[in-house]
Structure formats: structure tokens, C-alpha cells
PDB file of C-alpha atoms in Angstrom:
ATOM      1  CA  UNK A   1     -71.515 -79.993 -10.030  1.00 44.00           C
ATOM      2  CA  UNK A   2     -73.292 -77.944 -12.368  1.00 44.00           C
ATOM      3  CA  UNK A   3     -70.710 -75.092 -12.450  1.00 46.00           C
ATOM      4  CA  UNK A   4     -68.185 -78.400 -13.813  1.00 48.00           C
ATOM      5  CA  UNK A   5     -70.457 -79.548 -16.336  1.00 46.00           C
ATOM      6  CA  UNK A   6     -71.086 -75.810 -17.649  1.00 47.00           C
ATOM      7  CA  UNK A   7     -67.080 -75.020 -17.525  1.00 53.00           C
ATOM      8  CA  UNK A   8     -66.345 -78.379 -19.732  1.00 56.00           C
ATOM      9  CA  UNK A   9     -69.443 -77.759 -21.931  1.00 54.00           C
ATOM     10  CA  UNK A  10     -67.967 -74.379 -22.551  1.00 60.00           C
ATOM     11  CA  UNK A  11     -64.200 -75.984 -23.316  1.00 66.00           C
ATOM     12  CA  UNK A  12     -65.496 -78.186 -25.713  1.00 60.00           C
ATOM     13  CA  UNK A  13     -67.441 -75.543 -27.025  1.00 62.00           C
ATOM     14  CA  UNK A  14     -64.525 -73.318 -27.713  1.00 65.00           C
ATOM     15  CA  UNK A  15     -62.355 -76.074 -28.839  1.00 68.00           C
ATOM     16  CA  UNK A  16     -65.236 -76.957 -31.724  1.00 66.00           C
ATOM     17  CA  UNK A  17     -64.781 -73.719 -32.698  1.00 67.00           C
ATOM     18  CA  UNK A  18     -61.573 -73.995 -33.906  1.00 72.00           C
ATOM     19  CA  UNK A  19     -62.300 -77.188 -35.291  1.00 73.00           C
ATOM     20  CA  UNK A  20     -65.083 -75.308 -37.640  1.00 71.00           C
ATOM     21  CA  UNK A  21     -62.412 -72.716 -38.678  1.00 75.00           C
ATOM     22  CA  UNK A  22     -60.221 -76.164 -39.758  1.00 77.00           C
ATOM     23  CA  UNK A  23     -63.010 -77.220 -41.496  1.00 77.00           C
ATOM     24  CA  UNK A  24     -64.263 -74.714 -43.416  1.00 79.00           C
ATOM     25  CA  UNK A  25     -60.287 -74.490 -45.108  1.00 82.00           C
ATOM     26  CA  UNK A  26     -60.719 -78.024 -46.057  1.00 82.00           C
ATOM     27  CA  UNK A  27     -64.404 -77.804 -47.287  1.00 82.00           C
ATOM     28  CA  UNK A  28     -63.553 -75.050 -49.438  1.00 84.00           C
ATOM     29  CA  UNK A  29     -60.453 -77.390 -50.498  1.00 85.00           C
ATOM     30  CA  UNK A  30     -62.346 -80.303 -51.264  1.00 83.00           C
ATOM     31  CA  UNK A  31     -65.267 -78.269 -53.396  1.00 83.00           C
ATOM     32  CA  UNK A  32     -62.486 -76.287 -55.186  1.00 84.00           C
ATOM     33  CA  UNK A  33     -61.113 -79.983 -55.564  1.00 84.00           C
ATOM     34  CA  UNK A  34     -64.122 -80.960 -57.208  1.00 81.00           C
ATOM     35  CA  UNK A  35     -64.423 -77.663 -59.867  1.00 78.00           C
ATOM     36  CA  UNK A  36     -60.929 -78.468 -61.057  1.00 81.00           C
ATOM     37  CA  UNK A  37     -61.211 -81.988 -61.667  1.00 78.00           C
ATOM     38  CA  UNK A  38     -64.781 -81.532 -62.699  1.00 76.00           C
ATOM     39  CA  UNK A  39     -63.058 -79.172 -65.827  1.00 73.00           C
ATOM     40  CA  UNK A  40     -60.915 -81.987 -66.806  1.00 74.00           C
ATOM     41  CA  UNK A  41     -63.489 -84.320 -67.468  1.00 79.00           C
ATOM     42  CA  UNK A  42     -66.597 -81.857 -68.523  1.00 75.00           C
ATOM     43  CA  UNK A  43     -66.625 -83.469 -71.711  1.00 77.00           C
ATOM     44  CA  UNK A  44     -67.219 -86.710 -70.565  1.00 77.00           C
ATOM     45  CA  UNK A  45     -70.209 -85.352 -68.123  1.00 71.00           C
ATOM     46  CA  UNK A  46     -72.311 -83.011 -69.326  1.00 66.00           C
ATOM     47  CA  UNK A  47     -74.382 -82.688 -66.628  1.00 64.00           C
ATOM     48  CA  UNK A  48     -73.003 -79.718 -64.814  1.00 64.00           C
ATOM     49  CA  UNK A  49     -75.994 -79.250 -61.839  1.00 67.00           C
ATOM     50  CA  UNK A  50     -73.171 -82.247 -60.520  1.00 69.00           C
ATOM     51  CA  UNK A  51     -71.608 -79.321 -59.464  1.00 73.00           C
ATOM     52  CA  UNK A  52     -74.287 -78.208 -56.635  1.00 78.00           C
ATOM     53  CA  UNK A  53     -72.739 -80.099 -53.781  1.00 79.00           C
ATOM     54  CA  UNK A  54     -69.135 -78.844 -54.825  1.00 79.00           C
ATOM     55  CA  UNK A  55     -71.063 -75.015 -54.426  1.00 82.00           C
ATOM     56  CA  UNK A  56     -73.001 -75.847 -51.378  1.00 82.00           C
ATOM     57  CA  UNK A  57     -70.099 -77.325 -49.633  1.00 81.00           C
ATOM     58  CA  UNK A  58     -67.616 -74.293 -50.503  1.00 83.00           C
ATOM     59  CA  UNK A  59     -70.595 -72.054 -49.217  1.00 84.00           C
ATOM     60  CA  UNK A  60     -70.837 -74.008 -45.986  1.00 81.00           C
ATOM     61  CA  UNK A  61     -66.995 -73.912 -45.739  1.00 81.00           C
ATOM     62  CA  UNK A  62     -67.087 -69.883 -46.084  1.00 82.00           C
ATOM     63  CA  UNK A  63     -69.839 -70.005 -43.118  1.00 80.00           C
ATOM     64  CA  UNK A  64     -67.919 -71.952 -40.959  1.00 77.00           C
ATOM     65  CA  UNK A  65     -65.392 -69.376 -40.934  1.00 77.00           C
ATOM     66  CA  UNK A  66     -68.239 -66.955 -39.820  1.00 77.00           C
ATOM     67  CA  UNK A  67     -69.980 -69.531 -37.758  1.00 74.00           C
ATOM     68  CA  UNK A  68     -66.670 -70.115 -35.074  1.00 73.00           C
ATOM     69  CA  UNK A  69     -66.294 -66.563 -35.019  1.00 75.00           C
ATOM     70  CA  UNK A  70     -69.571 -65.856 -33.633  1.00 72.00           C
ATOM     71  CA  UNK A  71     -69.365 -69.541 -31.407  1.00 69.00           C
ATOM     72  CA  UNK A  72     -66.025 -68.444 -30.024  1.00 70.00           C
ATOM     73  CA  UNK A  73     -67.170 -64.439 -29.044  1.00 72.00           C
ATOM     74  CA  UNK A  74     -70.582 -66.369 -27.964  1.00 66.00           C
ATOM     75  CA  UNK A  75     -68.901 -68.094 -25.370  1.00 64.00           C
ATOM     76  CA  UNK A  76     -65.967 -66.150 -24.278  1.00 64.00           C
ATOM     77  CA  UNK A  77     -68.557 -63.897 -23.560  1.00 66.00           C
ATOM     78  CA  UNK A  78     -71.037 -66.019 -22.131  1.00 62.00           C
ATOM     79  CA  UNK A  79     -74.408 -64.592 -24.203  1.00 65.00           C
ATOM     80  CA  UNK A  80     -77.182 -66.037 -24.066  1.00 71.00           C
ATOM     81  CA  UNK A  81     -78.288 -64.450 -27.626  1.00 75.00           C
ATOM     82  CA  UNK A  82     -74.852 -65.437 -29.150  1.00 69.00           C
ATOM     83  CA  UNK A  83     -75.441 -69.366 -28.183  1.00 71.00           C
ATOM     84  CA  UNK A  84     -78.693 -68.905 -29.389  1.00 77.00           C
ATOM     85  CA  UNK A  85     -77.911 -67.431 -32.674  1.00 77.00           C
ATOM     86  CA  UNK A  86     -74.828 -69.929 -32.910  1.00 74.00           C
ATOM     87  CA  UNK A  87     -77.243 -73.510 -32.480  1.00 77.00           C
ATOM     88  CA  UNK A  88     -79.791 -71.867 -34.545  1.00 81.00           C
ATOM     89  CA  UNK A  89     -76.840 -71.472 -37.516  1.00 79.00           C
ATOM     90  CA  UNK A  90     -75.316 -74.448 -36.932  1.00 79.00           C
ATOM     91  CA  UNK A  91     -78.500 -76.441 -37.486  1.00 83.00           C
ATOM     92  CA  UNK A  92     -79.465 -75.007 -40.728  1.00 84.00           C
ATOM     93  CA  UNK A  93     -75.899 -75.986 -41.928  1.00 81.00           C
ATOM     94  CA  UNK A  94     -76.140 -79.095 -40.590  1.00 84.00           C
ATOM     95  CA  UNK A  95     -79.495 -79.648 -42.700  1.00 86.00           C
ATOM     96  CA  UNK A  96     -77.614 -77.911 -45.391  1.00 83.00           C
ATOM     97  CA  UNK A  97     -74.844 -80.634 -45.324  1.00 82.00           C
ATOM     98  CA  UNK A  98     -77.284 -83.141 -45.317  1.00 86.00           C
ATOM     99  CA  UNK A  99     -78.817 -82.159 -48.767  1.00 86.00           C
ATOM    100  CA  UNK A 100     -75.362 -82.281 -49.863  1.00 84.00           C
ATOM    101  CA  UNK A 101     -75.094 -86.156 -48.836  1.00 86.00           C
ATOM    102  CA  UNK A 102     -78.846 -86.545 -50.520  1.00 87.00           C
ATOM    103  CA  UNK A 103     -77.242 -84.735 -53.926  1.00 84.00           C
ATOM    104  CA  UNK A 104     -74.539 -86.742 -53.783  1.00 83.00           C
ATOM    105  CA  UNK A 105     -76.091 -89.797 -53.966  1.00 84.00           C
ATOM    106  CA  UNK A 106     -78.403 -89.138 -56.748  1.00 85.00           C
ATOM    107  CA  UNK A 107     -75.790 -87.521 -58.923  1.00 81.00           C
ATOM    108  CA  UNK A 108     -73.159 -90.188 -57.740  1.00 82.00           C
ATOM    109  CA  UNK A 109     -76.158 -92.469 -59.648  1.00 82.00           C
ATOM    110  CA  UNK A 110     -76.375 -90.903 -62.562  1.00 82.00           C
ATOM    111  CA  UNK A 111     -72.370 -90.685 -63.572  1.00 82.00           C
ATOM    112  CA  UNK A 112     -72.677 -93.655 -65.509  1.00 82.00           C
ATOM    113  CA  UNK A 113     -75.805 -92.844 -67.597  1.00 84.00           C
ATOM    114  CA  UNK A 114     -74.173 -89.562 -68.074  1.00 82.00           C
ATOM    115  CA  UNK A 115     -70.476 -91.100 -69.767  1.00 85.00           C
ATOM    116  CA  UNK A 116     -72.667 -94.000 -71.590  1.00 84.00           C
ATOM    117  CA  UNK A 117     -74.373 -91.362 -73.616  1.00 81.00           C
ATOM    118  CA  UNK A 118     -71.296 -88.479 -73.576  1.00 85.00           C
ATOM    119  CA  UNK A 119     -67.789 -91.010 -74.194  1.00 88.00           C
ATOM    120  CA  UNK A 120     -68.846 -91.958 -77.680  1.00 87.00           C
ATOM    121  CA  UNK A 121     -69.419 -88.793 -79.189  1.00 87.00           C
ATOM    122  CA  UNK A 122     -66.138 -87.417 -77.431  1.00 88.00           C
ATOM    123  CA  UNK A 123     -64.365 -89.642 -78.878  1.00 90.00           C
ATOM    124  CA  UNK A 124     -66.112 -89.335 -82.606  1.00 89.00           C
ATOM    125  CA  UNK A 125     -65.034 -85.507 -82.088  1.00 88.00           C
ATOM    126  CA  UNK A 126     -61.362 -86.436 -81.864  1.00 91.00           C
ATOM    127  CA  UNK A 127     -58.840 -84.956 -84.151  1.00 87.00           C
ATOM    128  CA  UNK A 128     -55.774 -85.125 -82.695  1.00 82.00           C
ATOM    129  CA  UNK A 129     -54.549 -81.482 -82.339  1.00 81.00           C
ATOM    130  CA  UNK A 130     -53.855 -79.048 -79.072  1.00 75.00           C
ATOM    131  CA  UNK A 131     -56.310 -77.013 -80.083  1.00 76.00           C
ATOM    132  CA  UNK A 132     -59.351 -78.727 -79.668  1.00 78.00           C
ATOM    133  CA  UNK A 133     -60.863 -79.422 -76.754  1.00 82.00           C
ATOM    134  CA  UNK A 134     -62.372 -82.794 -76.799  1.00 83.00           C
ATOM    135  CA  UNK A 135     -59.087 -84.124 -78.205  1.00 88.00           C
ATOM    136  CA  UNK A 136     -57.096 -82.229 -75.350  1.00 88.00           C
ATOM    137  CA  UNK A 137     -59.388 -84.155 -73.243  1.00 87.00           C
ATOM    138  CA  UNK A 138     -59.358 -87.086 -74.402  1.00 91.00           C
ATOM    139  CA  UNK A 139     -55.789 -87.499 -74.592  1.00 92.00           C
ATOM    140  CA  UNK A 140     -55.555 -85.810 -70.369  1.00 90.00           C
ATOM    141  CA  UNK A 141     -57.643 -88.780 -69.485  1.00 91.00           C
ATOM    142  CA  UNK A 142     -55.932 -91.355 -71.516  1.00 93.00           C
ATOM    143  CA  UNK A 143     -52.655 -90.140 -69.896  1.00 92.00           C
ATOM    144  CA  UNK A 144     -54.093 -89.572 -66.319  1.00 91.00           C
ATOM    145  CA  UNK A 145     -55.945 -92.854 -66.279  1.00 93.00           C
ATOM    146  CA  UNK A 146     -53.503 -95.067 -68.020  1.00 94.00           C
ATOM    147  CA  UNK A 147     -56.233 -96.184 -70.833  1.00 94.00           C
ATOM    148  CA  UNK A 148     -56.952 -96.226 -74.127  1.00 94.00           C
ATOM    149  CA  UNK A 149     -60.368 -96.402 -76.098  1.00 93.00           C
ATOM    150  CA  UNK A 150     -64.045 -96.465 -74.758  1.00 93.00           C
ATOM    151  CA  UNK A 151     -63.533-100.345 -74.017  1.00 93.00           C
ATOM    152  CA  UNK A 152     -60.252-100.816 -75.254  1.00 93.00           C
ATOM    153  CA  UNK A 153     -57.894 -99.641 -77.970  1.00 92.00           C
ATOM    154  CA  UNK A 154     -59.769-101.600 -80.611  1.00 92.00           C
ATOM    155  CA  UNK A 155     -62.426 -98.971 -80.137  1.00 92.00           C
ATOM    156  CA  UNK A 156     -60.313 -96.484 -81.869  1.00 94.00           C
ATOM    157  CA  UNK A 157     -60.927 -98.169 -85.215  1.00 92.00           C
ATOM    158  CA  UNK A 158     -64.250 -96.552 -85.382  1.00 90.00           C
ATOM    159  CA  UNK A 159     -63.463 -93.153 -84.853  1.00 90.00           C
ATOM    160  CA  UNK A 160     -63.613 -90.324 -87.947  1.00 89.00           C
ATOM    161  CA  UNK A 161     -59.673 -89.542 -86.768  1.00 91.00           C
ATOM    162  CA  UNK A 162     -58.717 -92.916 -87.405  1.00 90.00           C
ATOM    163  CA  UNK A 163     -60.544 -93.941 -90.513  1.00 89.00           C
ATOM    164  CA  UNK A 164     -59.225 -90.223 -91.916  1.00 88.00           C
ATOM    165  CA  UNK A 165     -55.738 -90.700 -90.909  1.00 84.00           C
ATOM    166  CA  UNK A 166     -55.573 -94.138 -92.908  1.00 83.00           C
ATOM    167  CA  UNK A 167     -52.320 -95.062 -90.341  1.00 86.00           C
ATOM    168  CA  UNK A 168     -53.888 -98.060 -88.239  1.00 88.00           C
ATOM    169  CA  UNK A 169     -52.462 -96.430 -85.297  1.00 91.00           C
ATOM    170  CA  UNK A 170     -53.544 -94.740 -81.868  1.00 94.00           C
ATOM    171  CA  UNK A 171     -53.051 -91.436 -80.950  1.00 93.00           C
ATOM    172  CA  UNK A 172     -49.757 -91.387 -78.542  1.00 92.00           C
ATOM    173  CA  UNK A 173     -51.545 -90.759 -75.509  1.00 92.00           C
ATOM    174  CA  UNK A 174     -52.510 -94.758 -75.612  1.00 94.00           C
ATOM    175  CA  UNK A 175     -48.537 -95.538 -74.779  1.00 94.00           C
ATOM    176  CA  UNK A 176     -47.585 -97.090 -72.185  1.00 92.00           C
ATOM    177  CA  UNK A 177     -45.093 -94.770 -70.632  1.00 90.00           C
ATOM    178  CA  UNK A 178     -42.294 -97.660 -69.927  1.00 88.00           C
ATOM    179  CA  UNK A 179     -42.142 -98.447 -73.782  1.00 86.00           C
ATOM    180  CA  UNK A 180     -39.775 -96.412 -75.881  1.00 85.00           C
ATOM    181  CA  UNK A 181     -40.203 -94.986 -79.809  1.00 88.00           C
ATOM    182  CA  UNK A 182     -44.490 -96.033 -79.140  1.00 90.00           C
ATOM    183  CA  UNK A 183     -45.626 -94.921 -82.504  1.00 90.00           C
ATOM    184  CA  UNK A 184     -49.021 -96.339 -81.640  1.00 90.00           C
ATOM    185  CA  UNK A 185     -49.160 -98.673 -84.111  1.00 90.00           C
ATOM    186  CA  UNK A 186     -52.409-101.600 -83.377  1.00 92.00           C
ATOM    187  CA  UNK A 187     -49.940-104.064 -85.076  1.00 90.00           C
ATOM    188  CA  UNK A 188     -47.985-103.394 -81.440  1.00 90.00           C
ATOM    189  CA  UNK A 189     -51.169-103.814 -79.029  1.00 90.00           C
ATOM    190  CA  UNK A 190     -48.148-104.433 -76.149  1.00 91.00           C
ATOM    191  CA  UNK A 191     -47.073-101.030 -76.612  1.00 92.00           C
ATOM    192  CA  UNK A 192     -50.544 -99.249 -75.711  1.00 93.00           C
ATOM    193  CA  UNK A 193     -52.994 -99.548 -72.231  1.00 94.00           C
ATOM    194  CA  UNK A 194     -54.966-102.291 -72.278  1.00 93.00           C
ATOM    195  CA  UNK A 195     -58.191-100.824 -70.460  1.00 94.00           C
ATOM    196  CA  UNK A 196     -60.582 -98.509 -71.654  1.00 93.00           C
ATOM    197  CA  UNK A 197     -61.204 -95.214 -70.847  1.00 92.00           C
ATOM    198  CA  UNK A 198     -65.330 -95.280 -69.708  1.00 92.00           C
ATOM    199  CA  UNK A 199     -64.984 -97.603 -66.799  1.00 91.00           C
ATOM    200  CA  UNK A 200     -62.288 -95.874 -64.983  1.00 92.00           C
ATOM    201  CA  UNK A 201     -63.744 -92.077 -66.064  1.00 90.00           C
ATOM    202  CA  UNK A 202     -66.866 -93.334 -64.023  1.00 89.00           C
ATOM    203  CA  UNK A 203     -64.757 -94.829 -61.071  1.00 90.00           C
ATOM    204  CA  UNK A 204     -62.949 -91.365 -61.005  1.00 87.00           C
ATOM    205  CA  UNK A 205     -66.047 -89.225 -60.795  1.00 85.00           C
ATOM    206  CA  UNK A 206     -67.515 -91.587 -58.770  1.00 87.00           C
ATOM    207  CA  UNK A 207     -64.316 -91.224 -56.617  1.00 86.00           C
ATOM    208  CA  UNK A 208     -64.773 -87.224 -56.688  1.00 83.00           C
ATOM    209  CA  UNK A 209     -68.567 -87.352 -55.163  1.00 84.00           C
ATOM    210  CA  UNK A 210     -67.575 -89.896 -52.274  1.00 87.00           C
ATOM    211  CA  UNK A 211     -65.719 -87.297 -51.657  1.00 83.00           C
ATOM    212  CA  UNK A 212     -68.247 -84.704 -50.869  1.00 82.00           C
ATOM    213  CA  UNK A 213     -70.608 -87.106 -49.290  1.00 85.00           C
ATOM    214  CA  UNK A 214     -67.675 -88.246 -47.098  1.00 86.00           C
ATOM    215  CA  UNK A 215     -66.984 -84.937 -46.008  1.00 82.00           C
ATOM    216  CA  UNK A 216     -70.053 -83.592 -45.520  1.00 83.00           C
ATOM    217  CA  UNK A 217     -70.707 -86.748 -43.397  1.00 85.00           C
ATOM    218  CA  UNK A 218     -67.964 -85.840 -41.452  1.00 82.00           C
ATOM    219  CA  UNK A 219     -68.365 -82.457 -40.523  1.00 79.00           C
ATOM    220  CA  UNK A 220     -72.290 -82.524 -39.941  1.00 81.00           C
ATOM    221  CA  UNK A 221     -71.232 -84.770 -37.034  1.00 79.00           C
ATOM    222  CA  UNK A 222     -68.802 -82.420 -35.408  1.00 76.00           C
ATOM    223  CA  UNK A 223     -71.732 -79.476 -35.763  1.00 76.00           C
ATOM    224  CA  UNK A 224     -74.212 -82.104 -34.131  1.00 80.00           C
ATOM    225  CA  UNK A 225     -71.805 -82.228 -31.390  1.00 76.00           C
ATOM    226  CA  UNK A 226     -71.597 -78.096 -31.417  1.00 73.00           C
ATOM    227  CA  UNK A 227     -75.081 -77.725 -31.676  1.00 75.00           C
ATOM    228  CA  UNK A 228     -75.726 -80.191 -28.495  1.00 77.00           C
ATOM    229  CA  UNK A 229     -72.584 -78.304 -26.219  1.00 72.00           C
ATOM    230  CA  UNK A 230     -74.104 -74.691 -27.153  1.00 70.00           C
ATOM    231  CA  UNK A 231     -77.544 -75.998 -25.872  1.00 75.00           C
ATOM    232  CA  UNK A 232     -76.108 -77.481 -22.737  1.00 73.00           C
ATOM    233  CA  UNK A 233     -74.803 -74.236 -21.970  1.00 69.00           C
ATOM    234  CA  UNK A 234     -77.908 -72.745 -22.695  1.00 70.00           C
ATOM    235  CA  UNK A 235     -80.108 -75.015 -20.630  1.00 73.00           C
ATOM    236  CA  UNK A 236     -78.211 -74.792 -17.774  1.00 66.00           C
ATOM    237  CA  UNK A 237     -77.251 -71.015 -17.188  1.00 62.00           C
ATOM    238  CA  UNK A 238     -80.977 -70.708 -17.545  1.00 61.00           C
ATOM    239  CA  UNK A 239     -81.864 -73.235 -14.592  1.00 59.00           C
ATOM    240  CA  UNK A 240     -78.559 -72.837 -12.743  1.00 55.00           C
ATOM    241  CA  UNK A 241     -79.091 -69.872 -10.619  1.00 48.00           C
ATOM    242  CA  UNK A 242     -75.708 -69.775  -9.261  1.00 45.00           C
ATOM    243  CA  UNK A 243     -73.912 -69.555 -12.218  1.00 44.00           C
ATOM    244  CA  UNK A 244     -76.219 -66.964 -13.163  1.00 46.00           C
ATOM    245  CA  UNK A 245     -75.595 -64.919 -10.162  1.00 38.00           C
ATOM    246  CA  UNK A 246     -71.395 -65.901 -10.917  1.00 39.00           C
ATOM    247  CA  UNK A 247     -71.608 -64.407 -14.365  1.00 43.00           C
ATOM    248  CA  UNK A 248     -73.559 -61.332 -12.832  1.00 43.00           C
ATOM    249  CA  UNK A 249     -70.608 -60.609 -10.171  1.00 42.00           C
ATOM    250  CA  UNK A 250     -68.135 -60.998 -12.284  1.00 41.00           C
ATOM    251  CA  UNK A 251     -69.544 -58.567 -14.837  1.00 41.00           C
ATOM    252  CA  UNK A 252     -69.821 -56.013 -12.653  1.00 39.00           C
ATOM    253  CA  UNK A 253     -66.360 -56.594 -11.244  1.00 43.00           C
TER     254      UNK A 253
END
């Protein structure tokens, strides 16, 4: 009976392993996620210690690749040491993963606090060309996010760029894309995107960090459920003395 519960310990075991070489592809996916979304929206949060859990996580995924390496030789070849040192590095990443979840939260808290104080100045920066990078920015996110102003396009009539160009319009990046010849004119307001731009850069962001807690969530879970099969294994070669005398014959056959 113990033999059984050993042999499926050890079959779950391996079959984690591969699991942990899944995950640390898509951990490294969803922090790289993060850094490249994060860059199209730096403007708007300046803030950039955000990026911690995006680094932790891509760390963690890059140990995971180690960590099922050294879970699958572990228990292939049935050491004691390699089980050992495979719990023992699965529950510092596990506690590692859970600071990401604790970072997550508070920055997920402060995303708001951070646009309030960066969106207006962004916007005050504005000049309209390709060649600056606030306005570059501003008019990605106005395209991405279907939007147009802080609150709405009204807000554009106290910008510098708007009270300079003298043309009671909105840049073109405000148009809807199902209107044709959009000059951005106000005197159309049908023509441009009705919401503004803070609300949904915060829901986006927002978005981004649910992301991180969501996966780190995830894959502590499967690593609690490594950590307890590698200790099963453990605990019962050690009081099992016929397995231990089974893994004895066979290594010397």
C-alpha cells in the first residue's frame, strides 16, 4: 500500500514538473507582457517600482525552468538530497510569488493617484508632432482606448496645443474610426470619442496588475501541490523500509 502511494506521489511529481517548465514560458510571457505595455503608458505612470512584480515574476519564470529540471532528475532518480533541495526551492518561490500578490495589490492601489497627478501635465505637454513623446503617447492611447481628453474632448480646450493652434479642433487621434474626412473639428462633437482618456488608462493598468496577481495566484498553488508530493515522497522512503530496501536492489542491479 505504501509502495502505491509512493509510485503515484512520484507520477504526480514528475507530471508537475512539466507543468513548472509550462509555467515558467508563460510567467516570463506575462512579465514581458507587462514591460511592453508598461512603455506605452510610462507617461501616464510615473511610478516605475510598478514594475517589481513584472521582474520578480520573469525571475521566478526563469527558475522554474531550473526548478523542474532538478524536480524531474530528483525523482527519476529517486534522491533523497534532490527532493530535499527541490521542496526547499519551491517554497522560497512560493513565498516569492506571494510578495508578488502583496505588490500587486498595493501598486494596483496606487494607479489612480499616480494618473490623477501625471494625465494633466501629459496632456499640457502635447504638441502634436511624431517626435515627441508625450504627444506620441497621448495620441497611442487615444487610438488604443477609443477616447479623447482627460474627461472628455472638452478637456482639450485647455491645453497650450490648442489655445496655440487657434483651430477649435482635436488632434485626429480623437476620431472615431467609422467617420470619414474627421478633421476634428469641436463644432462636430459626433465625429470624436465621447469618453475620456484617465478612467480607462486606470482600468487598463489596473487590468495589467490583475494580471500578475492572477498568475502568481495561480502558479503558487500548483508549487503548493509540488512542494506537498516531494515531501510525501520524502516521508515515506524514510519510514518505508521496503521501498528502501527496493531502491537498494535495484541500484545495485
Amino acid at each position: 500500500m505504501g509502495q502505491c502511494g509512493i509510485t503515484s506521489s512520484k507520477t504526480v511529481l514528475v507530471f508537475l514538473n512539466l507543468i513548472f517548465w509550462a509555467a515558467a514560458g508563460i510567467l516570463c510571457y506575462i512579465g514581458a507582457y507587462v514591460f511592453i505595455t508598461y512603455d506605452d503608458y510610462d507617461h501616464f505612470f510615473e511610478d516605475v517600482y510598478t514594475l517589481i512584480p513584472a521582474v520578480i515574476i520573469i525571475v521566478v519564470g526563469t527558475l522554474l525552468f531550473v526548478i523542474g529540471l532538478i524536480g524531474c532528475c530528483a525523482t527519476i532518480r529517486e534522491s533523497s538530497c534532490g527532493l530535499a533541495t527541490f521542496a526547499v526551492i519551491l517554497l522560497l518561490v512560493f513565498v516569492t510569488e506571494c510578495v508578488v500578490v502583496v505588490l500587486g495589490y498595493i501598486y494596483r492601489a496606487k494607479v489612480e493617484d499616480q494618473v490623477n497627478h501625471s494625465i494633466q501635465k501629459v496632456y499640457n505637454e502635447y504638441n502634436g508632432t511624431n517626435t515627441d513623446a508625450p504627444s506620441r503617447a497621448i495620441d497611442y492611447v487615444q487610438r488604443q482606448l477609443h477616447c479623447c481628453g482627460i474627461h472628455n474632448y472638452s478637456d482639450w480646450r485647455n491645453t497650450t496645443w490648442f489655445q496655440q493652434s487657434k483651430a477649435n479642433s482635436v488632434p485626429l487621434s480623437c476620431c472615431q474610426p467609422s467617420i470619414t474626412n474627421c478633421t476634428g473639428s469641436l463644432a462636430r462633437p459626433g465625429d470624436l470619442y465621447q469618453e475620456g482618456c484617465e478612467a480607462l488608462v486606470v482600468k487598463k493598468l489596473k487590468e495589467i496588475m490583475m494580471y500578475v496577481i492572477w498568475t502568481a495566484l495561480m502558479f503558487s498553488s500548483i508549487q503548493m501541490l509540488g512542494m506537498l508530493c516531494a515531501c510525501v515522497v520524502l516521508c515515506r522512503r524514510s519510514h518505508d523500509p521496503a521501498y528502501e530496501l527496493l531502491v537498494t536492489t535495484n541500484s545495485y542491479a
